[in-house]
Amino acid sequence: MHKHVDWDDPGTDSVMHHFERDPSGHSDPGPGDVLSARHEGAIVRVRVEAYVEGTSIGEVVALISADNGRRKKSHGKLALGDTVRLPDASRALEPQPGAGEDDDEPA
């Protein structure tokens, strides 16, 4: 059974928006692919088991705190190993390391 997840809106990090602007390299996810999304501010990685009509079904294989990059075993009601449905519209690009840091300030 799939765990219901209210995914965060990916906003400017939307994978689908990215491929609308640059369609090269876009293909539907397949078994074994790992996709990213956001849930309650955390980065969630899902390993695809099946893809049906714009929705990936798979296992949560990583939960990562967006503010410090630490991996977690659970976040809210979501845990490693849960099976979830991830619509294409909720897929998100992962933040780049150091994103949001001000390069002009001395360390």
Short mmCIF file of C-alpha atoms in Angstrom, two decimals:
data_model
loop_
_atom_site.label_atom_id
_atom_site.label_comp_id
_atom_site.label_asym_id
_atom_site.label_seq_id
_atom_site.Cartn_x
_atom_site.Cartn_y
_atom_site.Cartn_z
CA MET A 1 0.00 0.00 0.00
CA HIS A 2 1.22 3.48 -0.79
CA LYS A 3 1.68 6.10 1.88
CA HIS A 4 -0.13 9.33 1.02
CA VAL A 5 2.26 12.28 0.86
CA ASP A 6 1.42 15.96 0.42
CA TRP A 7 4.49 16.98 -1.57
CA ASP A 8 5.82 20.53 -1.36
CA ASP A 9 5.38 22.70 -4.45
CA PRO A 10 8.77 22.54 -6.23
CA GLY A 11 8.45 26.16 -7.39
CA THR A 12 11.48 27.27 -9.41
CA ASP A 13 13.15 23.89 -8.78
CA SER A 14 10.44 22.04 -10.73
CA VAL A 15 11.87 19.25 -12.90
CA MET A 16 8.92 19.54 -15.29
CA HIS A 17 9.46 23.29 -15.66
CA HIS A 18 13.14 22.67 -16.39
CA PHE A 19 12.30 20.21 -19.19
CA GLU A 20 9.70 22.59 -20.66
CA ARG A 21 12.54 25.06 -21.22
CA ASP A 22 15.10 22.43 -22.27
CA PRO A 23 13.46 19.21 -23.51
CA SER A 24 16.74 17.49 -24.47
CA GLY A 25 17.46 14.52 -22.28
CA HIS A 26 13.92 14.19 -20.94
CA SER A 27 12.43 10.72 -20.70
CA ASP A 28 9.91 9.03 -18.45
CA PRO A 29 11.39 7.56 -15.27
CA GLY A 30 11.92 3.81 -15.22
CA PRO A 31 12.53 1.09 -12.64
CA GLY A 32 15.66 1.81 -10.62
CA ASP A 33 15.75 5.54 -11.36
CA VAL A 34 16.04 7.76 -8.28
CA LEU A 35 13.91 10.90 -8.25
CA SER A 36 13.84 13.84 -5.87
CA ALA A 37 11.01 15.82 -4.34
CA ARG A 38 10.40 17.93 -1.25
CA HIS A 39 8.20 17.11 1.72
CA GLU A 40 7.78 19.50 4.63
CA GLY A 41 11.06 21.18 3.65
CA ALA A 42 13.13 17.99 3.49
CA ILE A 43 14.61 16.48 0.33
CA VAL A 44 13.14 13.06 -0.42
CA ARG A 45 14.68 10.56 -2.84
CA VAL A 46 12.44 7.88 -4.28
CA ARG A 47 13.66 4.78 -6.17
CA VAL A 48 11.16 4.11 -8.96
CA GLU A 49 9.53 0.69 -9.10
CA ALA A 50 6.81 1.61 -11.63
CA TYR A 51 5.69 4.59 -13.68
CA VAL A 52 2.00 4.97 -14.49
CA GLU A 53 0.40 7.93 -16.27
CA GLY A 54 2.72 10.67 -15.01
CA THR A 55 3.23 9.22 -11.53
CA SER A 56 6.20 7.28 -10.21
CA ILE A 57 5.62 4.64 -7.57
CA GLY A 58 8.56 3.67 -5.43
CA GLU A 59 10.41 3.36 -2.17
CA VAL A 60 11.76 6.26 -0.12
CA VAL A 61 15.52 5.65 -0.12
CA ALA A 62 16.74 8.91 1.42
CA LEU A 63 15.44 11.73 3.59
CA ILE A 64 17.79 14.68 3.73
CA SER A 65 17.54 17.81 5.83
CA ALA A 66 17.63 20.75 3.41
CA ASP A 67 19.33 23.12 5.85
CA ASN A 68 22.34 20.98 6.81
CA GLY A 69 22.39 18.01 4.39
CA ARG A 70 22.11 15.41 7.14
CA ARG A 71 20.35 12.17 6.36
CA LYS A 72 17.42 11.08 8.50
CA LYS A 73 15.51 7.86 9.05
CA SER A 74 12.18 9.67 9.21
CA HIS A 75 10.68 13.10 8.66
CA GLY A 76 7.19 13.77 9.96
CA LYS A 77 5.06 10.78 8.99
CA LEU A 78 7.44 9.72 6.19
CA ALA A 79 10.17 7.11 6.78
CA LEU A 80 12.85 5.26 4.84
CA GLY A 81 11.32 2.25 3.12
CA ASP A 82 7.84 3.75 2.71
CA THR A 83 6.24 3.20 -0.68
CA VAL A 84 4.92 6.46 -2.14
CA ARG A 85 3.40 7.91 -5.29
CA LEU A 86 5.33 10.84 -6.76
CA PRO A 87 3.56 12.81 -9.51
CA ASP A 88 5.80 14.36 -12.16
CA ALA A 89 4.50 17.82 -11.17
CA SER A 90 5.98 17.38 -7.66
CA ARG A 91 9.47 16.32 -8.74
CA ALA A 92 12.15 18.84 -7.75
CA LEU A 93 15.77 19.48 -8.65
CA GLU A 94 18.02 19.13 -5.62
CA PRO A 95 19.72 22.26 -4.33
CA GLN A 96 23.36 22.65 -5.31
CA PRO A 97 25.91 22.39 -2.48
CA GLY A 98 26.41 25.85 -1.00
CA ALA A 99 23.29 27.24 -2.68
CA GLY A 100 22.00 30.28 -0.90
CA GLU A 101 25.37 31.19 0.59
CA ASP A 102 26.70 34.67 -0.06
CA ASP A 103 29.99 34.32 -1.95
CA ASP A 104 30.97 37.92 -1.19
CA GLU A 105 31.28 37.42 2.55
CA PRO A 106 34.55 36.11 4.00
CA ALA A 107 34.39 32.69 5.61
#
